[in-house]
GROMACS .gro file of C-alpha atoms in nm:
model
  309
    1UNK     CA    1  15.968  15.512  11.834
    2UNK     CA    2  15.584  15.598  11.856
    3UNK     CA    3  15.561  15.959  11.953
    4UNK     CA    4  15.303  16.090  12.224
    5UNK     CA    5  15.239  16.458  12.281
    6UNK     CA    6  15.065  16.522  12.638
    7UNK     CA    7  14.891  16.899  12.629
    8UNK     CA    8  14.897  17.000  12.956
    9UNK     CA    9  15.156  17.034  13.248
   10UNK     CA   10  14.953  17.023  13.535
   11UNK     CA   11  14.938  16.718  13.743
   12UNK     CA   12  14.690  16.443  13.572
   13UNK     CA   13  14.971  16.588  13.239
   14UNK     CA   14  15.257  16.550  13.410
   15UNK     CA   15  15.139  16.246  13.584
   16UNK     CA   16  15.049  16.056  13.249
   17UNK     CA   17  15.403  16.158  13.111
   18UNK     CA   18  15.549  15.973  13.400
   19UNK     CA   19  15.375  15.665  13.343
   20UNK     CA   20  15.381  15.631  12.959
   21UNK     CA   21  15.779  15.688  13.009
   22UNK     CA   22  15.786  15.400  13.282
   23UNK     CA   23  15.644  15.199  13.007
   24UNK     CA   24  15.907  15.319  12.768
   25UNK     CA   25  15.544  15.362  12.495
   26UNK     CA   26  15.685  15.630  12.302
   27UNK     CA   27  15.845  15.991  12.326
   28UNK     CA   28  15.680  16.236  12.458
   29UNK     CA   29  15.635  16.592  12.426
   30UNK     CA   30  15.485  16.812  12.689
   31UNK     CA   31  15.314  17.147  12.578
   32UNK     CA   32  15.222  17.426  12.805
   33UNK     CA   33  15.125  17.758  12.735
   34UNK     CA   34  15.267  17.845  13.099
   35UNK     CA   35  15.601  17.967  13.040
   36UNK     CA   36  15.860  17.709  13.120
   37UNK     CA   37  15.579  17.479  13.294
   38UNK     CA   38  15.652  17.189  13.057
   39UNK     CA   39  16.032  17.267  12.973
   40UNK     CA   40  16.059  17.223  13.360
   41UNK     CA   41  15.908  16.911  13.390
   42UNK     CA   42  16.030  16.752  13.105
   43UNK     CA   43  16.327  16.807  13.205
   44UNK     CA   44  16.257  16.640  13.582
   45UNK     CA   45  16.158  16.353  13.409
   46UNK     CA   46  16.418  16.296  13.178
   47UNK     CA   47  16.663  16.300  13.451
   48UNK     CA   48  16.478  16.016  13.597
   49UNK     CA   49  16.489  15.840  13.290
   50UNK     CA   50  16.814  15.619  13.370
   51UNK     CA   51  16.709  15.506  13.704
   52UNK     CA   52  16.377  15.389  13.556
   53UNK     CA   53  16.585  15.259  13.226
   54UNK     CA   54  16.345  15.416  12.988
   55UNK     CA   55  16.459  15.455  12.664
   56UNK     CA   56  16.187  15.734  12.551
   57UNK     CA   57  16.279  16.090  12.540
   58UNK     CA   58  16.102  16.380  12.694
   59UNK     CA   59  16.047  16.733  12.554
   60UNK     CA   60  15.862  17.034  12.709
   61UNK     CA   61  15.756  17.306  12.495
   62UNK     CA   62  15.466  17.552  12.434
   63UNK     CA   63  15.499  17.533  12.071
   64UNK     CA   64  15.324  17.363  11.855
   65UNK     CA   65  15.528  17.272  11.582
   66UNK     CA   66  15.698  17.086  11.814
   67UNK     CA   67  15.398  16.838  11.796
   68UNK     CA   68  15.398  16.742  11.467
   69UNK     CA   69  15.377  16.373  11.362
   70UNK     CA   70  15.235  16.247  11.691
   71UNK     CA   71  15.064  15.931  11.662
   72UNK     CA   72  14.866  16.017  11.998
   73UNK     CA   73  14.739  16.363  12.128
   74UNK     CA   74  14.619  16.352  12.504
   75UNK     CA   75  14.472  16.675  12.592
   76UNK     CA   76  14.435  16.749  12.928
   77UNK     CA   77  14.419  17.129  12.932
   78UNK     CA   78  14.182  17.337  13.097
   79UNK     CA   79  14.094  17.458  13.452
   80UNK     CA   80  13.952  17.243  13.759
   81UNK     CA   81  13.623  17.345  13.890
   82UNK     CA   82  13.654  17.584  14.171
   83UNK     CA   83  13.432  17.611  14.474
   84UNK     CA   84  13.120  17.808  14.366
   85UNK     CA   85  13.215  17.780  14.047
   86UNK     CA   86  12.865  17.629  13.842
   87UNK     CA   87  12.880  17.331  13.581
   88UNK     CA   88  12.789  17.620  13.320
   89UNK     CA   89  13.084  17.805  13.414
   90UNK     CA   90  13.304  17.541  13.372
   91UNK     CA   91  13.170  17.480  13.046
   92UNK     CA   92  13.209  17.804  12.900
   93UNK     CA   93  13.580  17.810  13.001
   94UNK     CA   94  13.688  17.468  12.913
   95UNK     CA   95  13.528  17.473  12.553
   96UNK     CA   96  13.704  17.795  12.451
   97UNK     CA   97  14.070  17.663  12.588
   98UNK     CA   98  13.991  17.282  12.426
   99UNK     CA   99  13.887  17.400  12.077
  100UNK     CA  100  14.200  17.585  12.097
  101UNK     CA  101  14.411  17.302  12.184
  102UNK     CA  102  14.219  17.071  11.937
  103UNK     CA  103  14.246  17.380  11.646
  104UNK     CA  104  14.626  17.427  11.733
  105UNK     CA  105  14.691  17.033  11.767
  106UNK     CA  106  14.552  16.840  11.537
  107UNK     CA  107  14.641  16.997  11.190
  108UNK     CA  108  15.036  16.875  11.288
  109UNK     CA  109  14.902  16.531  11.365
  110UNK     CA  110  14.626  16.470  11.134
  111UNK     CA  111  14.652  16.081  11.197
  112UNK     CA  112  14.678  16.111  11.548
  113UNK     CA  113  14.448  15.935  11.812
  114UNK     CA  114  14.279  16.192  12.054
  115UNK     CA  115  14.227  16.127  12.382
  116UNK     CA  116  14.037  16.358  12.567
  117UNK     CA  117  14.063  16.402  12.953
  118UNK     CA  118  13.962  16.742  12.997
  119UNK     CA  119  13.614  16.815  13.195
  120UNK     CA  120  13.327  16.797  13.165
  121UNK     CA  121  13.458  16.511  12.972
  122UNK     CA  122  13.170  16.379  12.751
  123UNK     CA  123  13.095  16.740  12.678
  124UNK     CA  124  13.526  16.823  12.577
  125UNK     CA  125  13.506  16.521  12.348
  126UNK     CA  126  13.226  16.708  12.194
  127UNK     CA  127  13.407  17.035  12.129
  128UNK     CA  128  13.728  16.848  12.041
  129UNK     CA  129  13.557  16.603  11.714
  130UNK     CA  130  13.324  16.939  11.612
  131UNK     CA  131  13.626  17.210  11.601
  132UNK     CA  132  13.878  16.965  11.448
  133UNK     CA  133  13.661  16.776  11.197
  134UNK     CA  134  13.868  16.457  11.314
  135UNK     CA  135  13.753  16.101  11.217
  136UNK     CA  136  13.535  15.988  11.476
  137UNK     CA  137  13.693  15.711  11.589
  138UNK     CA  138  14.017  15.908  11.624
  139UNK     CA  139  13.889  16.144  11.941
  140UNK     CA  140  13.793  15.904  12.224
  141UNK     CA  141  13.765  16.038  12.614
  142UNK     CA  142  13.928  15.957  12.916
  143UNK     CA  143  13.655  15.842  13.145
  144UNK     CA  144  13.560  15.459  13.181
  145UNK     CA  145  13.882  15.333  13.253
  146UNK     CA  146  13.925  15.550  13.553
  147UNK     CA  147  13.583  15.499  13.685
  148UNK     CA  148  13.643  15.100  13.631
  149UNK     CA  149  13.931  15.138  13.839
  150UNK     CA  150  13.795  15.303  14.118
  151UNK     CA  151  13.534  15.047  14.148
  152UNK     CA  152  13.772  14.802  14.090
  153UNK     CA  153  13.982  14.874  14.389
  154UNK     CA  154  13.680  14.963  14.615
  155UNK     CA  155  13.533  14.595  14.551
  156UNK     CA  156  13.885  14.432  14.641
  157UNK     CA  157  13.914  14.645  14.965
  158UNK     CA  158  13.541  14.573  15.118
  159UNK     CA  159  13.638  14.184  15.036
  160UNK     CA  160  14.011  14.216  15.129
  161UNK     CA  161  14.108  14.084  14.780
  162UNK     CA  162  14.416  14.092  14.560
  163UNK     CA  163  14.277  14.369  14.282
  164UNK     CA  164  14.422  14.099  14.029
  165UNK     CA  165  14.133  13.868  14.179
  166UNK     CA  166  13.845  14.125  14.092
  167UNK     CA  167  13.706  14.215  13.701
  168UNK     CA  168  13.498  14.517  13.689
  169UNK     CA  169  13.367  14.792  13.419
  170UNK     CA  170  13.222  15.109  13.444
  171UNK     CA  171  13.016  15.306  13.131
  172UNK     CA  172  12.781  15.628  13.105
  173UNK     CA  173  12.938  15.939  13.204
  174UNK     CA  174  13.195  16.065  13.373
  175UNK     CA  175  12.947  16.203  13.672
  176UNK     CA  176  12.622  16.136  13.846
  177UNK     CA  177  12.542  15.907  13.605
  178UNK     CA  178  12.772  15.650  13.564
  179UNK     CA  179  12.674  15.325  13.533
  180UNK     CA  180  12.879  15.084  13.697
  181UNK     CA  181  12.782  14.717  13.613
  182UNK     CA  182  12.746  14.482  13.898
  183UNK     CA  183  12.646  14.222  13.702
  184UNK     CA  184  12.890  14.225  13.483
  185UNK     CA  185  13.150  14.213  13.748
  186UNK     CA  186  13.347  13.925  13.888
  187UNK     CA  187  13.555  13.790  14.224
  188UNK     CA  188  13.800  13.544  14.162
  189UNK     CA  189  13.599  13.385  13.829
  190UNK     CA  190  13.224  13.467  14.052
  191UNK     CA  191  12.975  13.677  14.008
  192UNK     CA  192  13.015  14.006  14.229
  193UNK     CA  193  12.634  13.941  14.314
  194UNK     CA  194  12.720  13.603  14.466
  195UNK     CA  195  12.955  13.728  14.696
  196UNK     CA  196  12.872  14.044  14.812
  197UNK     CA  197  12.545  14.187  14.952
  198UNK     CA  198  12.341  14.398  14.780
  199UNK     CA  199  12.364  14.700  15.040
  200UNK     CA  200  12.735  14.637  15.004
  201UNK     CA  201  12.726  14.666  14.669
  202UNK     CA  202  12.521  14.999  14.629
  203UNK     CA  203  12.790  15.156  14.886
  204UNK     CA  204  13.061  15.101  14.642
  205UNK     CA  205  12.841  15.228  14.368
  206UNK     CA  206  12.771  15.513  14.528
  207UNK     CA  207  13.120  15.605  14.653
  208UNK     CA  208  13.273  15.520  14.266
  209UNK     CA  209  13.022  15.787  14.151
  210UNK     CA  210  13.143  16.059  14.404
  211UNK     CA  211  13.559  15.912  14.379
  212UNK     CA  212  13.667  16.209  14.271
  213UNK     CA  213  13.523  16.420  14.519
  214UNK     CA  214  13.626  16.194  14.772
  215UNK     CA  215  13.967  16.278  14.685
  216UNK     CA  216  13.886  16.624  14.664
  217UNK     CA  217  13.777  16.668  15.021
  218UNK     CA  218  14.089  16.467  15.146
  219UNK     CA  219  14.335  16.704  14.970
  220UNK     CA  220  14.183  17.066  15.035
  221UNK     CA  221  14.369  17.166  14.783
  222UNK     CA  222  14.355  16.965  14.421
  223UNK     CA  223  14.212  16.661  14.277
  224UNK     CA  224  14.355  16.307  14.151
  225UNK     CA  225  14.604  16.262  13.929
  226UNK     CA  226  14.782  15.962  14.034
  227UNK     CA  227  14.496  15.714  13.892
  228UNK     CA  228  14.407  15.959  13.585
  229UNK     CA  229  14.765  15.943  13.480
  230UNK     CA  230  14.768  15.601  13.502
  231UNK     CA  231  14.426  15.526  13.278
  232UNK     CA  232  14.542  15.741  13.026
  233UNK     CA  233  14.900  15.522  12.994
  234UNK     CA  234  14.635  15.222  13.003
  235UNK     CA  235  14.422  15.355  12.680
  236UNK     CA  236  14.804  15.498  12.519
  237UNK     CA  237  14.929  15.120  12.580
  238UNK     CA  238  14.640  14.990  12.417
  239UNK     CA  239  14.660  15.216  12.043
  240UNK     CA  240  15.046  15.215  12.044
  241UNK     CA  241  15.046  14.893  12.099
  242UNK     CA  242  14.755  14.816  11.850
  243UNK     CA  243  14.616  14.531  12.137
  244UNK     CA  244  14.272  14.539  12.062
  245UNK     CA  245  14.221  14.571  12.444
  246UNK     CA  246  13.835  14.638  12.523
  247UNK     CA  247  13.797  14.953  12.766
  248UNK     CA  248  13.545  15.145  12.842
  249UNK     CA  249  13.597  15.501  12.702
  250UNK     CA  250  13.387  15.784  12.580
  251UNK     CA  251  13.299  15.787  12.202
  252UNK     CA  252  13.060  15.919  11.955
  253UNK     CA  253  12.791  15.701  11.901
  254UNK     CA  254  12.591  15.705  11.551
  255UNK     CA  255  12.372  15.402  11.635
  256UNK     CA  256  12.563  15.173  11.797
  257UNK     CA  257  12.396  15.020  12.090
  258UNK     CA  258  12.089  15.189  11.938
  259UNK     CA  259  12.193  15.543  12.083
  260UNK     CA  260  12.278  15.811  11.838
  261UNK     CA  261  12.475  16.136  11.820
  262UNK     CA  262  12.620  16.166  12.149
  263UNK     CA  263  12.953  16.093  12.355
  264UNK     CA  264  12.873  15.790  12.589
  265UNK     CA  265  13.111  15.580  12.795
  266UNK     CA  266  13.095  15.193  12.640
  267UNK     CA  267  13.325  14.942  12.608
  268UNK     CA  268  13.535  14.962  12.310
  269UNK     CA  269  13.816  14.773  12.137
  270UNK     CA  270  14.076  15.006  12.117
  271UNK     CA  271  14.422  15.011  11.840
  272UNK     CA  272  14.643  15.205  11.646
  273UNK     CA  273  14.334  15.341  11.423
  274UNK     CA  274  14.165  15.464  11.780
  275UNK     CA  275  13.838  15.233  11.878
  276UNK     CA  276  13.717  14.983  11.641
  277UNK     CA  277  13.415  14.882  11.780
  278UNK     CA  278  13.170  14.897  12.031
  279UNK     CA  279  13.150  14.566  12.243
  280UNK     CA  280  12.790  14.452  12.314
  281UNK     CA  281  12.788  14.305  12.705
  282UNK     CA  282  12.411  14.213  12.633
  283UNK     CA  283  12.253  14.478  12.879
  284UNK     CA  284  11.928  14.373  13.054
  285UNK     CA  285  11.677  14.618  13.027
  286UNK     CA  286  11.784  14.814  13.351
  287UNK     CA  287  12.102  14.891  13.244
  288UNK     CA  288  11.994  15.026  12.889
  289UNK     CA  289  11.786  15.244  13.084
  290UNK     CA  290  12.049  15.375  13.287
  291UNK     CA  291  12.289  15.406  12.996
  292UNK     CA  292  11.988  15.582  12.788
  293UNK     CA  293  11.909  15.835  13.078
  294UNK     CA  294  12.312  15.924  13.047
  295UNK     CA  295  12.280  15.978  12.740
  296UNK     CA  296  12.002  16.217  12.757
  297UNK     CA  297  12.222  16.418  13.008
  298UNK     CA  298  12.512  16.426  12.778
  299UNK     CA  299  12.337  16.549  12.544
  300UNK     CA  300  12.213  16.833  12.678
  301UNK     CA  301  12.570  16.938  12.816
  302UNK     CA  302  12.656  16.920  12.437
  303UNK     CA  303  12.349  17.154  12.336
  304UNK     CA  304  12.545  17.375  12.547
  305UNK     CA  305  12.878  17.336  12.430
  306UNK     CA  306  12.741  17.378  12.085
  307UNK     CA  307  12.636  17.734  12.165
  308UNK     CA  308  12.955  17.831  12.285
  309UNK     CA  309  13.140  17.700  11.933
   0.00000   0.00000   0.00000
């Protein structure tokens, strides 16, 4: 049985664990440094195990060792952002606790898969590859697939649509500058552009962008974890399962796509070795502009995250 350690209890942690077990994809073991955190909710979801008829097992721990051998490493750890808290603040916190994580992890699981989750994302996938020297196509973020689905299912609602009928991808960042691909997107086999308007269109553009605020301001209190959980199990699925599935995810580029040196949301093929290969949609000029302009921003979040290493 494949084994999957999840580090970090919170919700989008927890949350992930729930959905990898549903999908019986592997054990898991939950590590928190918040004393009984992840023995707790282990232990809630193992009891839930024989209604669901998994047959994975669930551990909570906050030890390390307990780790060892894991074929995939999600790392959700660190702290939400916090009203008047700044970008840079967040940064400074979130690289210390994730270089941690990645320093502590990865050494018991050297040919692990990393996925990332942990904001700001491009940035974390940064500090995770540079403090753990792993194989770049080993340490992939959390980003894309989310964002895909939130566009996704905000094209099927304005049409009143199955989301089954609609196929839809997201790249660039996971922020302001996202690029969500209209043209690339379909209704029932047709182009998105054919059946919705164009004002339409930039709406559900601009509400994928701010999704997770949206969310946000419902709850008061929290962000999502329902979908977050739920692309993670979609990118685990994909490397335990060695399918080969093309996602868009957050990966160090070295040339591909002609960008260099930088994490960027793309689609990738993703398998048991991590992401194989970056899959060339043909972008039209616009779009490599837009992905080249995320880039730039990334990369200056990483300038940042460098001084802090």
């Amino acid at each position: 049985m494949p084994k999957i350690t999840i580090i970090g209890a919170g919700f989008v942690g927890s949350t992930a664990a729930h959905w990898i077990a549903a999908k019986s994809l592997g054990d898991i073991v939950l590590l928190d440094i918040v004393e009984g955190a992840a023995i707790g909710k282990a232990l809630d979801l193992s009891e839930a195990l024989p209604i669901i008829r998994s047959t994975v097992t669930v551990r909570g721990t906050k030890d390390y060792k307990e780790t060892k051998g894991s074929d995939v490493i999600v790392i959700t750890a660190g702290i939400a952002r916090k009203p008047g808290m700044t970008r840079d603040d967040l940064l400074k916190i979130n690289t210390k606790i994730v270089a941690d994580v990645a320093q502590q992890a990865i050494p018991h699981s050297p040919a692990a898969v990393v996925i990332v989750v942990s904001n700001p994302l491009d940035a974390m996938c940064y500090v995770t590859l540079k403090s753990s020297h792993h194989p770049r196509k080993k340490v992939i973020g959390m980003a894309g697939t989310l964002d895909t689905a939130r566009f996704h299912y905000f094209i099927a609602e304005k049409l009143n649509v199955p989301v089954t009928d609609v196929d839809a991808i997201v790249i660039g960042t996971h922020g302001d500058t996202m690029v969500p691909l209209p043209r690339h997107t379909k209704v029932k086999g047709r182009p998105l552009l054919e059946v919705m308007k164009k004002e339409d269109i930039d709406e559900i553009i601009k509400r994928t962008i701010n999704g997770g605020a949206e969310i946000v301001n419902h709850l008061q209190i929290g962000s999502a974890y329902f979908a977050p959980g739920a692309a993670i199990m979609q990118m685990v699925d994909a490397i335990i399962n060695d399918t080969k599935k093309v996602l868009p995810c957050s990966v160090w580029l070295e040339g591909e796509l002609g960008i260099k040196e930088v994490f960027l949301g793309v689609p990738v093929s993703l398998g048991c070795d991590g992401w194989e290969e970056v899959v060339d949609l043909r972008f039209n000029k616009e779009e490599m502009a837009a992905l080249e302009k995320a880039a730039a921003q990334v990369k200056e979040t990483i300038q940042s995250a460098e001084s802090l290493l």
